[in-house]
mmCIF file of C-alpha atoms and ligand atoms in Angstrom:
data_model
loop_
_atom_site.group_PDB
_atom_site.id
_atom_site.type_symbol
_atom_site.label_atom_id
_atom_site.label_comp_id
_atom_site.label_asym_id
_atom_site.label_seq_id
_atom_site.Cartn_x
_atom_site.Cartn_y
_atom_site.Cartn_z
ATOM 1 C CA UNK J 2 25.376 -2.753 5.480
ATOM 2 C CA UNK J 3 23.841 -3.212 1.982
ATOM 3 C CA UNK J 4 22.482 -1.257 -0.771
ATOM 4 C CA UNK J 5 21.359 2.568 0.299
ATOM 5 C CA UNK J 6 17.100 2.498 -0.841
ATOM 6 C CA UNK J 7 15.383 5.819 -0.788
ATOM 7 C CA UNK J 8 11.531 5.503 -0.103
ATOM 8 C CA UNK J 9 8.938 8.028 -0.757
ATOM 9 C CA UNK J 10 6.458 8.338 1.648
ATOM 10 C CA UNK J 11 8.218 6.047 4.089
ATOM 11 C CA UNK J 12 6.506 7.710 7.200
ATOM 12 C CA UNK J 13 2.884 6.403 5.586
ATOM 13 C CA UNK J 14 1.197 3.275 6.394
ATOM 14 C CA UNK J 15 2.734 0.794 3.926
ATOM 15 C CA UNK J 16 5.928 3.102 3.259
ATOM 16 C CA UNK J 17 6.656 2.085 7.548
ATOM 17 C CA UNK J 18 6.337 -1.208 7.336
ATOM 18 C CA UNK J 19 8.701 -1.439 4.168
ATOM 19 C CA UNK J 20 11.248 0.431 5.901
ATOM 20 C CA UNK J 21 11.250 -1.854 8.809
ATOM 21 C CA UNK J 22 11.595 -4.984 6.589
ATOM 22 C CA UNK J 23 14.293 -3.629 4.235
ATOM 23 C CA UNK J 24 16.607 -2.745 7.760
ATOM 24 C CA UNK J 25 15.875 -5.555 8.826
ATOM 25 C CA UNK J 26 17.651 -7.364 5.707
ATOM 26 C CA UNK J 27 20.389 -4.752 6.160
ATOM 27 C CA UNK J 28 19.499 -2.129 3.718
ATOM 28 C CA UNK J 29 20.268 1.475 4.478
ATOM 29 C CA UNK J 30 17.023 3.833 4.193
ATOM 30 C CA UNK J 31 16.261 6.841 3.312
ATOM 31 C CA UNK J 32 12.791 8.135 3.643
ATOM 32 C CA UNK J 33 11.454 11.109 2.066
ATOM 33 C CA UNK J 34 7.948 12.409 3.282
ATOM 34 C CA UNK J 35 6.298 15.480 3.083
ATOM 35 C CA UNK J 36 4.397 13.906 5.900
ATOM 36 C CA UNK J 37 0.951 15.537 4.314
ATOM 37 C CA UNK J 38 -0.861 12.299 5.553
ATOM 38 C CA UNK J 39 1.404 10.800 8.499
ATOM 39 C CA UNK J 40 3.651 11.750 11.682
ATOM 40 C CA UNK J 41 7.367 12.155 11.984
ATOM 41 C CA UNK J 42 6.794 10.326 15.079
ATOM 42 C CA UNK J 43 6.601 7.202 12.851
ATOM 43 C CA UNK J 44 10.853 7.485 12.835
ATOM 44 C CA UNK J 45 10.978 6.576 15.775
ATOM 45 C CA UNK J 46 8.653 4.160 16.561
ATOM 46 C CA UNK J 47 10.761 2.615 13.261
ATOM 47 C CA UNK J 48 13.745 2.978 15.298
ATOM 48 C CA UNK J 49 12.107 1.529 18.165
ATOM 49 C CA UNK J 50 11.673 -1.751 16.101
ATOM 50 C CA UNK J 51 14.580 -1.692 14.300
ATOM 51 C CA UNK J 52 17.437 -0.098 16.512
ATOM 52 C CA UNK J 53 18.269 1.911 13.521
ATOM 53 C CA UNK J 54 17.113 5.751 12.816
ATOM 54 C CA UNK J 55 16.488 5.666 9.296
ATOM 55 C CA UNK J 56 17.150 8.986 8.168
ATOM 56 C CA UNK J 57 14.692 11.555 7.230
ATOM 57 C CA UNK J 58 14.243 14.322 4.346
ATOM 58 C CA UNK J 59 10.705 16.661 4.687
ATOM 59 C CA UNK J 60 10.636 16.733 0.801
ATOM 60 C CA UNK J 61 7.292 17.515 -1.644
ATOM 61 C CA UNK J 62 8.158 15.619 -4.651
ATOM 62 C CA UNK J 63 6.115 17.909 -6.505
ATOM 63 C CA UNK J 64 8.718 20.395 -5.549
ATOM 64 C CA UNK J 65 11.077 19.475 -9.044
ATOM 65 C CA UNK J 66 14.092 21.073 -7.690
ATOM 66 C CA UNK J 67 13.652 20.136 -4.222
ATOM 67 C CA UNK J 68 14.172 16.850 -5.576
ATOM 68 C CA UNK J 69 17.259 17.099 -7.516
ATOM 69 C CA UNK J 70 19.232 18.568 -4.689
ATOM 70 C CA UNK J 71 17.677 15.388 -2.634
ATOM 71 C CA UNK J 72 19.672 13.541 -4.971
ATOM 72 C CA UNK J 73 22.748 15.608 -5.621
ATOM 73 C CA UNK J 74 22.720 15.207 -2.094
ATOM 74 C CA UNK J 75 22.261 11.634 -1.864
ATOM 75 C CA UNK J 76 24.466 9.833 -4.247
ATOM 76 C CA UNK J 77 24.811 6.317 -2.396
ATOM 77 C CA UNK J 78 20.985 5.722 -3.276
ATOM 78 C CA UNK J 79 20.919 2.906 -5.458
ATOM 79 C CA UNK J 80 17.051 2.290 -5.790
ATOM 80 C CA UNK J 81 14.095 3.800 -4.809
ATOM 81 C CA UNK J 82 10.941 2.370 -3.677
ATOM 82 C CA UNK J 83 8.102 5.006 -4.147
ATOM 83 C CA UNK J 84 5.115 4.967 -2.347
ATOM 84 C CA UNK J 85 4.236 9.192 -1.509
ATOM 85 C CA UNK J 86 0.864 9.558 -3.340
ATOM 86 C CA UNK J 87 -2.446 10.808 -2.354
ATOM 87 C CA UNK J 88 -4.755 7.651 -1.879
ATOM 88 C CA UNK J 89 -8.280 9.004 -0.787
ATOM 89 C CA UNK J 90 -10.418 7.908 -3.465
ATOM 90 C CA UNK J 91 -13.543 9.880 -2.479
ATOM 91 C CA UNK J 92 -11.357 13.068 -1.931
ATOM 92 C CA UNK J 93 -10.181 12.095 -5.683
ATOM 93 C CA UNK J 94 -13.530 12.513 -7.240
ATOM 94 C CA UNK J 95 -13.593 16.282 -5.347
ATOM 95 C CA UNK J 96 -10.134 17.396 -6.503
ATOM 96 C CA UNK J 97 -9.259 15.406 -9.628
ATOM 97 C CA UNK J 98 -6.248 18.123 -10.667
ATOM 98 C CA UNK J 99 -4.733 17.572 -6.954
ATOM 99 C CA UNK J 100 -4.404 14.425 -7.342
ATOM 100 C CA UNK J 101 -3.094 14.218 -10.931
ATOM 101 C CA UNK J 102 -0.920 16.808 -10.022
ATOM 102 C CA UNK J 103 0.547 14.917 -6.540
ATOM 103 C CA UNK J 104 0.369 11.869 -8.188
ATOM 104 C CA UNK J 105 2.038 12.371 -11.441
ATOM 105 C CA UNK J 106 4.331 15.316 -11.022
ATOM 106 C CA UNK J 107 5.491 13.223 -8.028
ATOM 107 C CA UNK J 108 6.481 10.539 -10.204
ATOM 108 C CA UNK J 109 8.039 12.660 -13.114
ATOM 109 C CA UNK J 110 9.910 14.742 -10.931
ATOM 110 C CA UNK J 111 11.260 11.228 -9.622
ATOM 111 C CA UNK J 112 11.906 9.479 -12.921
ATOM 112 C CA UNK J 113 13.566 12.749 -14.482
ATOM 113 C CA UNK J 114 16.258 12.754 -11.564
ATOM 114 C CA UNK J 115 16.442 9.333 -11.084
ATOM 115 C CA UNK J 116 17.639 9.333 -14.843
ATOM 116 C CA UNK J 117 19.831 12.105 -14.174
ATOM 117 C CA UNK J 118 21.507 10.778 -11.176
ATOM 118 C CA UNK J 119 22.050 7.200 -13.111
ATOM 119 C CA UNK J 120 19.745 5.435 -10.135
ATOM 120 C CA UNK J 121 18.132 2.443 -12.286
ATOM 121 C CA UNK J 122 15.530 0.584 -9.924
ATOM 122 C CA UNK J 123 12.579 1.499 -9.202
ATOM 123 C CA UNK J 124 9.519 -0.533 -7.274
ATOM 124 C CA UNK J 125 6.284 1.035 -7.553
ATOM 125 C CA UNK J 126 2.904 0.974 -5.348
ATOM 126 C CA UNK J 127 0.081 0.144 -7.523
ATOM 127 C CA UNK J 128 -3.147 -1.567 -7.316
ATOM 128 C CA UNK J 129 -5.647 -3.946 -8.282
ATOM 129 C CA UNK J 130 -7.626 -1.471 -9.069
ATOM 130 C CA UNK J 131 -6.130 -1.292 -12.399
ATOM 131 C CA UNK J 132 -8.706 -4.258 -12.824
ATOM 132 C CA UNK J 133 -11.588 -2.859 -12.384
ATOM 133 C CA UNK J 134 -14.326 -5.430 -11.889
ATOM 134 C CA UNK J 135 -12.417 -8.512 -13.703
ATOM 135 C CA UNK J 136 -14.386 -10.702 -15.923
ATOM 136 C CA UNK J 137 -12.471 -13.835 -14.729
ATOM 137 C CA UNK J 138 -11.460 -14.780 -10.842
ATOM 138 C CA UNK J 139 -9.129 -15.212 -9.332
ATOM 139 C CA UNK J 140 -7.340 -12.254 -11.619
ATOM 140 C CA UNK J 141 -4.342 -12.758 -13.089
ATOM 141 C CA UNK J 142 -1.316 -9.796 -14.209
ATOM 142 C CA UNK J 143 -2.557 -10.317 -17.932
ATOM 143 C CA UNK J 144 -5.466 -9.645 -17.268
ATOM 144 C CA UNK J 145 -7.302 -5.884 -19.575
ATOM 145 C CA UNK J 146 -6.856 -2.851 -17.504
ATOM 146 C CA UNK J 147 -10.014 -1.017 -17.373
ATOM 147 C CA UNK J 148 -11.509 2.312 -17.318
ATOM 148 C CA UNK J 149 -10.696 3.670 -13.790
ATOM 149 C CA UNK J 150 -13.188 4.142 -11.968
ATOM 150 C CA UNK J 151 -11.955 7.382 -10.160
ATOM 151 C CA UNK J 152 -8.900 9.694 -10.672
ATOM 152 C CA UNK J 153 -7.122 8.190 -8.350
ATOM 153 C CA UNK J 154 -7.349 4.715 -9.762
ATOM 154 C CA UNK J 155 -6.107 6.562 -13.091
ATOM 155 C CA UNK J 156 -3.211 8.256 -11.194
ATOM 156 C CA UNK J 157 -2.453 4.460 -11.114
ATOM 157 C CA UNK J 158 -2.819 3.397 -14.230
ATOM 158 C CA UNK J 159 -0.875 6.286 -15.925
ATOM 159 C CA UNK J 160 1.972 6.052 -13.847
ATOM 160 C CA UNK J 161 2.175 2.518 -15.106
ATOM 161 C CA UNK J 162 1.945 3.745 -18.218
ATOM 162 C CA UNK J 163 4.944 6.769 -17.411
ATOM 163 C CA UNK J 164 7.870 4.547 -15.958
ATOM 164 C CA UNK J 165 6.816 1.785 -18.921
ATOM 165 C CA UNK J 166 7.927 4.009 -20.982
ATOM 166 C CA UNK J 167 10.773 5.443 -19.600
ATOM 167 C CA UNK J 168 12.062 2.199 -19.135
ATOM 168 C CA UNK J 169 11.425 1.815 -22.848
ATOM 169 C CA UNK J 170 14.076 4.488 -23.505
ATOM 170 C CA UNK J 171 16.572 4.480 -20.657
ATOM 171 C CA UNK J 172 18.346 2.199 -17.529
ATOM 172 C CA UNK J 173 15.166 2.311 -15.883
ATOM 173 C CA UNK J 174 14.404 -0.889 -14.376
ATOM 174 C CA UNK J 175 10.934 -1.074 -12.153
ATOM 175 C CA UNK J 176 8.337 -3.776 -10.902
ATOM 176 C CA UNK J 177 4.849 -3.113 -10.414
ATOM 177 C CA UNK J 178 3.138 -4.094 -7.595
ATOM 178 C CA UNK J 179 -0.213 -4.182 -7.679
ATOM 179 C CA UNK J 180 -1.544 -3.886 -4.101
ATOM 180 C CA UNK J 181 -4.976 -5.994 -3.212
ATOM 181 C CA UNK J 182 -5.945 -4.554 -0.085
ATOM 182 C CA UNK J 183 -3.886 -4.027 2.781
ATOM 183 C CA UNK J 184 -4.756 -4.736 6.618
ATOM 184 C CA UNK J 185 -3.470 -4.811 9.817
ATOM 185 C CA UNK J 186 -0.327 -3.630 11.658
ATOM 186 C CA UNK J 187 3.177 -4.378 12.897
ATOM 187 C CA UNK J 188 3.424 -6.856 15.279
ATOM 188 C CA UNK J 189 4.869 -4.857 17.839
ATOM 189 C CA UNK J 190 1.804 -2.564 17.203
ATOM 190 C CA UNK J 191 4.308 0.235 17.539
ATOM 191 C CA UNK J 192 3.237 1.083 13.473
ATOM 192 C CA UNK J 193 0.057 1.182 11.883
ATOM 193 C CA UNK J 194 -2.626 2.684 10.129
ATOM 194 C CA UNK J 195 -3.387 6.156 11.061
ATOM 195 C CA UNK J 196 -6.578 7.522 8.947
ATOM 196 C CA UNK J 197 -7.110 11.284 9.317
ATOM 197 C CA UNK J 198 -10.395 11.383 10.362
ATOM 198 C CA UNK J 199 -13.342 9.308 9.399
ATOM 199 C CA UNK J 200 -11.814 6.340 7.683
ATOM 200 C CA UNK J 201 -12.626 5.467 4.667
ATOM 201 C CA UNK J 202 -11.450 1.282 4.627
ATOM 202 C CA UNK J 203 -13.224 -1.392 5.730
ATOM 203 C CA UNK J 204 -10.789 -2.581 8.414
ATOM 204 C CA UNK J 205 -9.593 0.627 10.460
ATOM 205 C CA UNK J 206 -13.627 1.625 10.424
ATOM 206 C CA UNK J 207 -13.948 -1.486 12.057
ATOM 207 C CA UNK J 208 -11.779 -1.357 14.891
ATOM 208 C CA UNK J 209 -12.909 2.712 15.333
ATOM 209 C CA UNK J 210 -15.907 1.160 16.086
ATOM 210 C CA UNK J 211 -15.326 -1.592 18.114
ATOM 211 C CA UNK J 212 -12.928 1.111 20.729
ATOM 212 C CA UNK J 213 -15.934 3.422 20.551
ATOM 213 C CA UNK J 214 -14.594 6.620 17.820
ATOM 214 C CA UNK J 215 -17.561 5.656 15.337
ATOM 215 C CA UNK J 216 -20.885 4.802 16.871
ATOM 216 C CA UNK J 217 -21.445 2.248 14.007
ATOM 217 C CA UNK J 218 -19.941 0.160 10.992
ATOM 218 C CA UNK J 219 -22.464 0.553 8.095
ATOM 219 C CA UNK J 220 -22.011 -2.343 5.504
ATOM 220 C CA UNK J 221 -22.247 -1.315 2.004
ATOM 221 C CA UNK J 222 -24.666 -3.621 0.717
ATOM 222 C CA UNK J 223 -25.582 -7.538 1.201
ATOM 223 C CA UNK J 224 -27.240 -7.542 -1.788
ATOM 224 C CA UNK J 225 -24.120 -8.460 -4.370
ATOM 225 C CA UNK J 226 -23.792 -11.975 -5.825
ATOM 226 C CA UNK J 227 -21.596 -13.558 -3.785
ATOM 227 C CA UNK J 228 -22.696 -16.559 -0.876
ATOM 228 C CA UNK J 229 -23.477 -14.044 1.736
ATOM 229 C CA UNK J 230 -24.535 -11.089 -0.808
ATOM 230 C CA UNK J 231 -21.538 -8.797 0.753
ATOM 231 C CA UNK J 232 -18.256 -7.678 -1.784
ATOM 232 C CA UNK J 233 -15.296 -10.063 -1.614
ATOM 233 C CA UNK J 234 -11.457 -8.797 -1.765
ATOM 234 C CA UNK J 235 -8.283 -10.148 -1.049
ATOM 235 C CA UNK J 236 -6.923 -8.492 2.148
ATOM 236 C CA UNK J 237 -3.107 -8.773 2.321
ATOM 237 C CA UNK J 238 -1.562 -8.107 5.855
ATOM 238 C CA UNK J 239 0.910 -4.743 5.854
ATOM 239 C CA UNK J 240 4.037 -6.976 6.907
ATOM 240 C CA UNK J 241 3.167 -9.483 4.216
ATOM 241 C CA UNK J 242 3.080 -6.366 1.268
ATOM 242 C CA UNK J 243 6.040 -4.914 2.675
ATOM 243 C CA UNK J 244 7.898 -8.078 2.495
ATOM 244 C CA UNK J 245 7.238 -8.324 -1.094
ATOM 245 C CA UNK J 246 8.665 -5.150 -1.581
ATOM 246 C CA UNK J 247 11.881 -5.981 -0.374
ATOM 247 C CA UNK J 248 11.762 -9.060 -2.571
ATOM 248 C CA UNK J 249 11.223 -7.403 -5.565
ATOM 249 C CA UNK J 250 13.778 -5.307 -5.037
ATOM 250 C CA UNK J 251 16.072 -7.906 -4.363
ATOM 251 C CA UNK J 252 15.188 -9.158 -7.564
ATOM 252 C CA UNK J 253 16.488 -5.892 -9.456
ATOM 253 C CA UNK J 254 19.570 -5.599 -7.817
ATOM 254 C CA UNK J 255 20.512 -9.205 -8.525
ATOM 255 C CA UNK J 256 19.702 -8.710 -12.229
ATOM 256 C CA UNK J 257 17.578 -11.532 -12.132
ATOM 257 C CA UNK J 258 14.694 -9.556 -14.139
ATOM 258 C CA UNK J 259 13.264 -10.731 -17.153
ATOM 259 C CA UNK J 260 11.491 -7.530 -18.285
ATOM 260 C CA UNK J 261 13.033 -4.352 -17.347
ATOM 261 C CA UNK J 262 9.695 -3.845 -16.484
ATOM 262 C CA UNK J 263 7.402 -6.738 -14.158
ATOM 263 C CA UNK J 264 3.902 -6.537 -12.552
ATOM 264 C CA UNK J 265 2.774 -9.124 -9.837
ATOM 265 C CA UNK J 266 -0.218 -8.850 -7.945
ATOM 266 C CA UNK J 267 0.268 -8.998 -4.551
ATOM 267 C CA UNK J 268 -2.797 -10.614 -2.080
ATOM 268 C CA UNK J 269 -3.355 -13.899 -0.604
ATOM 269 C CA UNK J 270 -5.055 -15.627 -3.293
ATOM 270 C CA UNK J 271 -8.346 -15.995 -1.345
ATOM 271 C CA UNK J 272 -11.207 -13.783 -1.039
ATOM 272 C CA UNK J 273 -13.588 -12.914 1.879
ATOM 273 C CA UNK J 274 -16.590 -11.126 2.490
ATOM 274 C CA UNK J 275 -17.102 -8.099 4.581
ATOM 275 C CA UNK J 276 -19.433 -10.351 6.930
ATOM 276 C CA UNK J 277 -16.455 -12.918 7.118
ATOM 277 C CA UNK J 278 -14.178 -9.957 7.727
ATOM 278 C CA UNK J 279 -16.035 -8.811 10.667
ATOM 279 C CA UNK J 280 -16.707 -12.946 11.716
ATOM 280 C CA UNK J 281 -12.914 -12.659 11.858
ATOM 281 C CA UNK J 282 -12.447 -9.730 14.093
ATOM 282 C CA UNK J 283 -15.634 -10.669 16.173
ATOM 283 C CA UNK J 284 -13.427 -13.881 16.613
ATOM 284 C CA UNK J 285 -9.918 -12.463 17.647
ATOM 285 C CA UNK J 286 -11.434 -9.781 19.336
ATOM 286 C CA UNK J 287 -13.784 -11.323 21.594
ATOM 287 C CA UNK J 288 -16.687 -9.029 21.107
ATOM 288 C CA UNK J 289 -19.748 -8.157 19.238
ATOM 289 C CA UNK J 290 -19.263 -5.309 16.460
ATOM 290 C CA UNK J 291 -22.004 -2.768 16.142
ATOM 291 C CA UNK J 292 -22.917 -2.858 12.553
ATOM 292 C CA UNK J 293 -26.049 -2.491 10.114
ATOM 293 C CA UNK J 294 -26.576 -3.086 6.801
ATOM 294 C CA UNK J 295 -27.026 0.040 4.259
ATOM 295 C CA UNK J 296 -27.272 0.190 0.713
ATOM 296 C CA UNK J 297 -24.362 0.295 -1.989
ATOM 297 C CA UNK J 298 -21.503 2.501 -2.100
ATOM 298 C CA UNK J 299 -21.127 3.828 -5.514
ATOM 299 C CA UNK J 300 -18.494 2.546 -7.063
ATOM 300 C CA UNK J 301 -17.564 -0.611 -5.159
ATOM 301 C CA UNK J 302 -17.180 -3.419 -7.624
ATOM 302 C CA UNK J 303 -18.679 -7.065 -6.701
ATOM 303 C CA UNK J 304 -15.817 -9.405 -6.049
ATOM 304 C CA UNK J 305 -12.089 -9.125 -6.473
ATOM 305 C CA UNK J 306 -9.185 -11.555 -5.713
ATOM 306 C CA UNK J 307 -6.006 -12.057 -7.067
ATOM 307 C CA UNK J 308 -3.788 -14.752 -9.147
ATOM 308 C CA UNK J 309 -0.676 -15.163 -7.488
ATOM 309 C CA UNK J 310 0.621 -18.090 -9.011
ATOM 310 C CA UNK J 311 3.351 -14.797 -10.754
ATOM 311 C CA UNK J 312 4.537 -13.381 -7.362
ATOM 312 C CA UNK J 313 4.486 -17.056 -5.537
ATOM 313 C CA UNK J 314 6.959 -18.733 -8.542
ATOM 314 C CA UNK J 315 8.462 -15.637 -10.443
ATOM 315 C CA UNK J 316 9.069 -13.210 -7.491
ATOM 316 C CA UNK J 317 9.006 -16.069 -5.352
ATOM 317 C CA UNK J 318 7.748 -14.751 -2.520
ATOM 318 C CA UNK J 319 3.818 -15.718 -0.654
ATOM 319 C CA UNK J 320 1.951 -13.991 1.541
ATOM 320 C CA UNK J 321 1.862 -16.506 5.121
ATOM 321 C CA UNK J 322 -0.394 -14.441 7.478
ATOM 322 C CA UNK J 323 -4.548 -15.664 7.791
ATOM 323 C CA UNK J 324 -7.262 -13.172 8.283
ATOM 324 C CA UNK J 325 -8.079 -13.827 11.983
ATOM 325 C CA UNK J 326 -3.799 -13.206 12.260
ATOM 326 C CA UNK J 327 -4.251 -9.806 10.073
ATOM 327 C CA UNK J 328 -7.836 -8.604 12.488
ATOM 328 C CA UNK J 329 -5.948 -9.617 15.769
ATOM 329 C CA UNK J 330 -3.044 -7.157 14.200
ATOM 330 C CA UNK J 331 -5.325 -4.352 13.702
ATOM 331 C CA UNK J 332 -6.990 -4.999 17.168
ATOM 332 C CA UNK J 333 -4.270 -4.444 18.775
ATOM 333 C CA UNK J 334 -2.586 -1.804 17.292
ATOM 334 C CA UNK J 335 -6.163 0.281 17.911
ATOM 335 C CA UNK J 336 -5.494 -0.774 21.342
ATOM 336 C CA UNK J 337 -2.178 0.802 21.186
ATOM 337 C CA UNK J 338 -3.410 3.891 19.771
ATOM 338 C CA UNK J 339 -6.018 4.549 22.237
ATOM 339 C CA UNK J 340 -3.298 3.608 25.079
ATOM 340 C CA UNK J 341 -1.015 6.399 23.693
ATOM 341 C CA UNK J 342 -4.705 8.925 23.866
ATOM 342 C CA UNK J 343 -5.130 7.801 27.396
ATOM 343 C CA UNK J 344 -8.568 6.197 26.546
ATOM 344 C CA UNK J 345 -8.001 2.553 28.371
HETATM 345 N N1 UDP O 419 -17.000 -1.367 3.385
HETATM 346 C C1 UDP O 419 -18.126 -1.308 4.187
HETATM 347 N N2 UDP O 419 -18.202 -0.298 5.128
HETATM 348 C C2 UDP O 419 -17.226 0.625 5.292
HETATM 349 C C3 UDP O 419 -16.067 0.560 4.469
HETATM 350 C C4 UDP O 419 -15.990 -0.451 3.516
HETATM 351 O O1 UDP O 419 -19.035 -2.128 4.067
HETATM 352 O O2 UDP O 419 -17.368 1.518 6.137
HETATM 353 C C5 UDP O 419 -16.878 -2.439 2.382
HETATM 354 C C6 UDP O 419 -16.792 -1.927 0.964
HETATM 355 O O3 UDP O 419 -18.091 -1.797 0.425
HETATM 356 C C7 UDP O 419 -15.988 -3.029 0.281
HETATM 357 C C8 UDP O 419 -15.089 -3.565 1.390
HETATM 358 O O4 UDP O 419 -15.674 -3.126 2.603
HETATM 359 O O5 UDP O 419 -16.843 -4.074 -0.127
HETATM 360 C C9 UDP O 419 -13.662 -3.053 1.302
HETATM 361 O O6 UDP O 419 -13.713 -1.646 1.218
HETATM 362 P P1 UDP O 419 -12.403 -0.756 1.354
HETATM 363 O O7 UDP O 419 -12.823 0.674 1.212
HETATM 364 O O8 UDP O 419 -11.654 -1.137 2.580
HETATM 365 O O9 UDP O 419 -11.513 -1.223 0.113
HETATM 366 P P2 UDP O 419 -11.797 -1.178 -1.481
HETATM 367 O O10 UDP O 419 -13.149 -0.608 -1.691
HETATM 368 O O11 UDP O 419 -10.706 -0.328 -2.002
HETATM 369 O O12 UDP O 419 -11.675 -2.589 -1.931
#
């Protein structure tokens, strides 16, 4: 058994997958959840996968002394991947002070007792939406962080700001990944995405629709200027993300860091429309999607993908699944889901 990693919101969607790919390199988890936006059920379903129970503490990191006593309680942890944050960027716009107050008091509450407990490593969910709308494509780490667009991009970009610097005045070692958009589900489709009611995301609207809980996908626009007029991102399968996760933490414990603190952007490297994104599931899925075209969603930016030449020979690890590989995922874990209701 190696190192023991603690991971905030390791019941969530990416926080699941990461815990199945760190067992599954031996590590010994420990997930902390306040499951506000997922199931306990998730444990086991983990455990299914894995043969392993990671354990479980119901913790609110905002909850300062809840965590030290996590950690008096915990002394074997010897890094922490932290994921627990509100993500809902519409509900961010509604409640700004709940999410700076999740977000960030999360974090600081972390970072103080990670400091007082001597735990040094730290890998942090971030996103590309530090960019903004980028000037140049495909985007690279050096790229100017720019006015965020809603509080919950800022959440991001100040706790970036927060552990650089801590790690300016203590142990604190941490890489930054910043997150392009992730997709699909565990292969076993025994994890996935679970959106709390109407999703937000492209992807798990998508398959909603196609099993018949949304009557229709409405595509934001097809009048951007890219080939087919519809936004481009960088979708990253969930097993791919959580992979790099494991890698960068690797990376920390093996003192191979240059910076105490890193950022790599983790996507593919290659962009695709939302018309090629439903061409893909169309394609895997074997059906026709109900969808119509609407007007803009405010706030979307044009086109986004990212550089990865940093995370492919620095971190040294690549993403390896395709889109039609990432829609079949996401097919089938809907399947699974509406199995479990009793709908098929
Ligand atoms: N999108 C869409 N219909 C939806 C949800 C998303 O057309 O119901 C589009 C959205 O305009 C964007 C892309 O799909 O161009 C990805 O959106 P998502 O919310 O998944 O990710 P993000 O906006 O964070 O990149």
């Amino acid at each position: 058994m190696k190192e023991q990693i603690l991971v905030t919101g390791g019941t969530g969607y990416i926080g699941s997958h990461t815990v199945v790919e760190l067992q599954q390199q031996g590590y010994e988890v420990v997930i902390v959840d306040n499951l506000s936006n997922s199931r306990i059920e998730v444990v086991d379903q983990i455990a299914a996968i894995t043969g392993t129970r990671p354990a479980f503490v119901n913790l609110d990191l905002t909850d300062s002394e809840g965590v030290c006593t996590f950690f008096d309680n915990h002394p074997e942890v010897k890094a922490v991947i932290h994921f627990a944050a509100s993500k809902a960027v519409g509900e961010s716009v509604e409640k700004p002070l709940m999410y700076y107050h999740n977000n960030l008091f999360s974090l600081i509450n972390l970072l103080d007792q990670m400091h007082e407990h001597v735990v040094q490593h730290l890998v942090f969910s971030s996103s590309c939406t530090v960019y903004g709308q980028p000037e140049a494509l495909p985007v690279k780490e050096s790229a100017p962080v720019q006015k965020a667009m809603s509080p919950y991009g800022n959440t991001k970009q100040i706790a970036e700001e927060i552990i650089g610097d801590q790690a300016q005045v203590s142990m604190l070692h941490a890489v930054l990944l910043r997150y392009f958009n992730p997709i699909g589900a565990h292969a076993s489709a025994k994890i996935g995405e679970l959106p709390l009611g109407v999703p937000n995301n492209l992807v798990p609207y998508i398959t909603q629709t196609a099993i018949g809980l949304r009557a229709q996908l409405k595509v934001f626009g097809d009048d951007y200027p890219t080939p087919d007029g519809t936004p481009i991102r960088d979708y990253i399968h969930v097993s791919d993300l959580a992979k790099a996760h494991v890698t960068a933490l690797q990376r920390m414990l093996e003192k191979n860091q240059k910076e105490n603190v890193e950022i790599f952007n983790i996507g593919t490297g290659t962009g695709y429309s939302v018309l090629e994104v439903i061409g893909s599931f169309e394609r895997v899925s074997d059906q026709k999607l109900n969808y119509k075209i609407v007007g803009r969603r405010a706030g979307d930016i044009t086109a986004v993908w990212a550089d990865t030449q940093l995370a492919n020979e620095v971190l040294g690890w690549k993403a390896e699944k395709n889109l039609d590989e990432m829609m079949l995922s996401a097919w089938r874990w809907e399947l699974a889901l509406a199995k479990e209701k009793g709908n098929l």
